[in-house]
């Protein structure tokens, strides 16, 4: 795959859901080291599923916790946390990693505010070389392979509905 593009964007909102927070952590750290204001939104179904909060806080100017059941932080979805930040201050970039359905709705939220959004996809991968095609996704109408072209793409160009359908292949 390709490395994350890091630069000083200004204010970056990094939002992660569930285990998506693990690959988000080094991005949070790198974005902060590049001089960005970093606001991290962590989301999970319950308090017990929030991970790496302390580590994310180390490199974030602010951490917002969202839980579906309200057992910790704010009750609600990650999109509510992201949108609350967007409504109160200028956001230059959003980075999202987590379940595909979460990233889809983060992308829909940021698109209406015209904020560039990068997502990191975790499709089914078999060989990691682009030969098998299992990780193929449609990006702006073109076929791409997450294992070699990604894993990060412009979230506004990802066909999330197709990707979600393909992710259900082995259900």
mmCIF file of C-alpha atoms in Angstrom:
data_model
loop_
_atom_site.group_PDB
_atom_site.id
_atom_site.type_symbol
_atom_site.label_atom_id
_atom_site.label_comp_id
_atom_site.label_asym_id
_atom_site.label_seq_id
_atom_site.Cartn_x
_atom_site.Cartn_y
_atom_site.Cartn_z
ATOM 1 C CA UNK A 1 0.000 0.000 0.000
ATOM 2 C CA UNK A 2 0.810 3.672 0.163
ATOM 3 C CA UNK A 3 1.967 5.679 3.162
ATOM 4 C CA UNK A 4 -0.251 8.330 4.716
ATOM 5 C CA UNK A 5 0.337 11.805 3.314
ATOM 6 C CA UNK A 6 1.218 14.027 6.275
ATOM 7 C CA UNK A 7 1.542 17.800 6.131
ATOM 8 C CA UNK A 8 0.418 20.875 8.034
ATOM 9 C CA UNK A 9 -3.220 21.226 6.990
ATOM 10 C CA UNK A 10 -4.336 23.401 9.905
ATOM 11 C CA UNK A 11 -7.074 21.762 11.952
ATOM 12 C CA UNK A 12 -7.417 18.025 11.439
ATOM 13 C CA UNK A 13 -10.227 15.950 12.894
ATOM 14 C CA UNK A 14 -9.191 12.317 13.284
ATOM 15 C CA UNK A 15 -12.106 10.008 13.975
ATOM 16 C CA UNK A 16 -11.872 6.348 14.742
ATOM 17 C CA UNK A 17 -14.365 3.665 15.511
ATOM 18 C CA UNK A 18 -13.638 0.456 17.379
ATOM 19 C CA UNK A 19 -10.347 -1.171 16.378
ATOM 20 C CA UNK A 20 -9.933 1.502 13.674
ATOM 21 C CA UNK A 21 -8.418 3.626 16.425
ATOM 22 C CA UNK A 22 -5.261 1.459 16.385
ATOM 23 C CA UNK A 23 -4.134 2.416 12.854
ATOM 24 C CA UNK A 24 -5.380 5.962 13.470
ATOM 25 C CA UNK A 25 -3.004 6.525 16.403
ATOM 26 C CA UNK A 26 0.226 6.880 14.355
ATOM 27 C CA UNK A 27 -1.618 9.263 12.003
ATOM 28 C CA UNK A 28 -2.750 11.373 14.965
ATOM 29 C CA UNK A 29 0.834 11.488 16.212
ATOM 30 C CA UNK A 30 2.274 12.387 12.788
ATOM 31 C CA UNK A 31 -0.374 15.049 12.153
ATOM 32 C CA UNK A 32 0.425 16.665 15.501
ATOM 33 C CA UNK A 33 4.178 16.517 14.839
ATOM 34 C CA UNK A 34 3.543 18.235 11.479
ATOM 35 C CA UNK A 35 2.127 21.208 13.390
ATOM 36 C CA UNK A 36 -1.599 20.585 13.010
ATOM 37 C CA UNK A 37 -4.285 21.264 15.580
ATOM 38 C CA UNK A 38 -5.587 17.720 16.100
ATOM 39 C CA UNK A 39 -9.056 16.969 17.401
ATOM 40 C CA UNK A 40 -9.704 13.273 17.901
ATOM 41 C CA UNK A 41 -13.169 11.751 17.976
ATOM 42 C CA UNK A 42 -13.253 8.200 19.335
ATOM 43 C CA UNK A 43 -16.415 6.151 18.982
ATOM 44 C CA UNK A 44 -17.692 2.760 20.054
ATOM 45 C CA UNK A 45 -20.919 1.047 21.020
ATOM 46 C CA UNK A 46 -20.067 1.128 24.748
ATOM 47 C CA UNK A 47 -17.434 2.442 27.165
ATOM 48 C CA UNK A 48 -15.710 -0.943 27.315
ATOM 49 C CA UNK A 49 -15.005 -0.817 23.563
ATOM 50 C CA UNK A 50 -13.190 2.557 23.573
ATOM 51 C CA UNK A 51 -9.491 1.844 23.031
ATOM 52 C CA UNK A 52 -6.243 3.839 23.146
ATOM 53 C CA UNK A 53 -7.904 6.958 24.596
ATOM 54 C CA UNK A 54 -4.881 7.892 26.730
ATOM 55 C CA UNK A 55 -2.445 7.394 23.852
ATOM 56 C CA UNK A 56 -4.595 9.456 21.464
ATOM 57 C CA UNK A 57 -4.911 12.229 24.063
ATOM 58 C CA UNK A 58 -1.109 12.457 24.221
ATOM 59 C CA UNK A 59 -1.004 13.828 20.652
ATOM 60 C CA UNK A 60 -4.413 15.514 20.443
ATOM 61 C CA UNK A 61 -5.442 19.031 21.333
ATOM 62 C CA UNK A 62 -8.842 17.635 22.257
ATOM 63 C CA UNK A 63 -10.419 14.176 22.498
ATOM 64 C CA UNK A 64 -14.156 13.707 22.115
ATOM 65 C CA UNK A 65 -15.670 10.367 23.100
ATOM 66 C CA UNK A 66 -18.909 9.158 21.545
ATOM 67 C CA UNK A 67 -20.689 5.983 22.668
ATOM 68 C CA UNK A 68 -23.876 4.633 21.132
ATOM 69 C CA UNK A 69 -25.343 3.844 24.554
ATOM 70 C CA UNK A 70 -24.026 6.908 26.406
ATOM 71 C CA UNK A 71 -22.047 4.791 28.877
ATOM 72 C CA UNK A 72 -19.024 7.071 28.419
ATOM 73 C CA UNK A 73 -18.438 10.489 26.928
ATOM 74 C CA UNK A 74 -21.290 11.755 24.799
ATOM 75 C CA UNK A 75 -24.234 9.610 23.753
ATOM 76 C CA UNK A 76 -24.429 9.445 19.981
ATOM 77 C CA UNK A 77 -22.649 8.463 16.806
ATOM 78 C CA UNK A 78 -19.212 9.515 15.619
ATOM 79 C CA UNK A 79 -20.817 11.728 12.988
ATOM 80 C CA UNK A 80 -22.418 13.839 15.712
ATOM 81 C CA UNK A 81 -19.044 14.414 17.335
ATOM 82 C CA UNK A 82 -17.453 15.318 14.006
ATOM 83 C CA UNK A 83 -20.278 17.636 13.011
ATOM 84 C CA UNK A 84 -20.194 19.424 16.378
ATOM 85 C CA UNK A 85 -16.534 20.275 15.754
ATOM 86 C CA UNK A 86 -17.271 21.392 12.174
ATOM 87 C CA UNK A 87 -20.049 23.697 13.380
ATOM 88 C CA UNK A 88 -17.864 25.397 15.982
ATOM 89 C CA UNK A 89 -14.605 25.875 14.061
ATOM 90 C CA UNK A 90 -12.920 25.649 10.683
ATOM 91 C CA UNK A 91 -11.765 22.126 9.896
ATOM 92 C CA UNK A 92 -9.243 21.656 7.088
ATOM 93 C CA UNK A 93 -9.164 17.846 6.902
ATOM 94 C CA UNK A 94 -10.961 14.847 8.366
ATOM 95 C CA UNK A 95 -9.292 11.451 8.636
ATOM 96 C CA UNK A 96 -11.529 8.479 9.400
ATOM 97 C CA UNK A 97 -10.760 4.830 10.127
ATOM 98 C CA UNK A 98 -13.244 2.290 11.411
ATOM 99 C CA UNK A 99 -16.157 0.198 10.235
ATOM 100 C CA UNK A 100 -17.083 0.823 6.599
ATOM 101 C CA UNK A 101 -20.577 1.992 7.513
ATOM 102 C CA UNK A 102 -19.114 4.537 9.937
ATOM 103 C CA UNK A 103 -16.699 5.885 7.327
ATOM 104 C CA UNK A 104 -19.554 6.144 4.803
ATOM 105 C CA UNK A 105 -21.555 8.380 7.118
ATOM 106 C CA UNK A 106 -18.521 10.440 8.127
ATOM 107 C CA UNK A 107 -17.915 11.036 4.395
ATOM 108 C CA UNK A 108 -21.550 12.053 3.862
ATOM 109 C CA UNK A 109 -21.301 14.442 6.818
ATOM 110 C CA UNK A 110 -18.093 16.099 5.641
ATOM 111 C CA UNK A 111 -19.179 16.249 2.008
ATOM 112 C CA UNK A 112 -22.097 18.533 2.838
ATOM 113 C CA UNK A 113 -19.608 20.875 4.543
ATOM 114 C CA UNK A 114 -17.093 20.509 1.652
ATOM 115 C CA UNK A 115 -14.283 19.327 3.951
ATOM 116 C CA UNK A 116 -11.623 17.056 2.395
ATOM 117 C CA UNK A 117 -11.848 13.630 3.991
ATOM 118 C CA UNK A 118 -9.433 10.729 3.886
ATOM 119 C CA UNK A 119 -10.516 7.209 4.814
ATOM 120 C CA UNK A 120 -8.463 4.092 5.336
ATOM 121 C CA UNK A 121 -10.223 1.028 3.941
ATOM 122 C CA UNK A 122 -10.032 -2.468 5.351
ATOM 123 C CA UNK A 123 -11.476 -4.680 2.669
ATOM 124 C CA UNK A 124 -11.066 -8.411 2.287
ATOM 125 C CA UNK A 125 -7.455 -9.044 1.256
ATOM 126 C CA UNK A 126 -6.077 -12.390 0.138
ATOM 127 C CA UNK A 127 -2.621 -11.927 -1.357
ATOM 128 C CA UNK A 128 -1.745 -8.273 -0.730
ATOM 129 C CA UNK A 129 -0.241 -7.862 -4.206
ATOM 130 C CA UNK A 130 -3.285 -6.833 -6.251
ATOM 131 C CA UNK A 131 -3.289 -10.128 -8.135
ATOM 132 C CA UNK A 132 -6.383 -11.711 -6.580
ATOM 133 C CA UNK A 133 -8.668 -8.685 -6.805
ATOM 134 C CA UNK A 134 -10.471 -9.469 -3.541
ATOM 135 C CA UNK A 135 -9.823 -5.973 -2.182
ATOM 136 C CA UNK A 136 -11.065 -4.108 -5.238
ATOM 137 C CA UNK A 137 -13.131 -0.997 -4.668
ATOM 138 C CA UNK A 138 -14.579 1.672 -6.918
ATOM 139 C CA UNK A 139 -12.982 5.070 -6.416
ATOM 140 C CA UNK A 140 -14.513 7.835 -8.512
ATOM 141 C CA UNK A 141 -15.865 5.171 -10.882
ATOM 142 C CA UNK A 142 -12.495 3.459 -11.367
ATOM 143 C CA UNK A 143 -11.394 0.099 -9.985
ATOM 144 C CA UNK A 144 -8.639 0.338 -7.393
ATOM 145 C CA UNK A 145 -7.020 -2.244 -5.143
ATOM 146 C CA UNK A 146 -6.852 -1.387 -1.454
ATOM 147 C CA UNK A 147 -3.737 -3.509 -0.902
ATOM 148 C CA UNK A 148 -1.564 -1.624 -3.402
ATOM 149 C CA UNK A 149 -3.372 1.621 -4.312
ATOM 150 C CA UNK A 150 -4.595 2.283 -0.759
ATOM 151 C CA UNK A 151 -5.440 1.779 1.944
ATOM 152 C CA UNK A 152 -6.249 5.495 2.057
ATOM 153 C CA UNK A 153 -8.552 7.194 -0.409
ATOM 154 C CA UNK A 154 -10.573 10.362 -0.768
ATOM 155 C CA UNK A 155 -13.668 9.323 1.187
ATOM 156 C CA UNK A 156 -15.934 11.398 -1.037
ATOM 157 C CA UNK A 157 -14.959 9.267 -4.051
ATOM 158 C CA UNK A 158 -15.384 5.803 -2.485
ATOM 159 C CA UNK A 159 -18.406 3.750 -3.548
ATOM 160 C CA UNK A 160 -19.191 2.647 0.000
ATOM 161 C CA UNK A 161 -22.393 0.847 -0.983
ATOM 162 C CA UNK A 162 -20.483 -1.417 -3.357
ATOM 163 C CA UNK A 163 -17.742 -1.924 -0.764
ATOM 164 C CA UNK A 164 -20.269 -2.816 1.956
ATOM 165 C CA UNK A 165 -21.890 -5.342 -0.367
ATOM 166 C CA UNK A 166 -18.508 -6.934 -1.130
ATOM 167 C CA UNK A 167 -17.606 -7.061 2.569
ATOM 168 C CA UNK A 168 -20.670 -9.294 3.129
ATOM 169 C CA UNK A 169 -19.301 -11.925 0.715
ATOM 170 C CA UNK A 170 -18.450 -14.427 3.457
ATOM 171 C CA UNK A 171 -21.305 -13.727 5.891
#
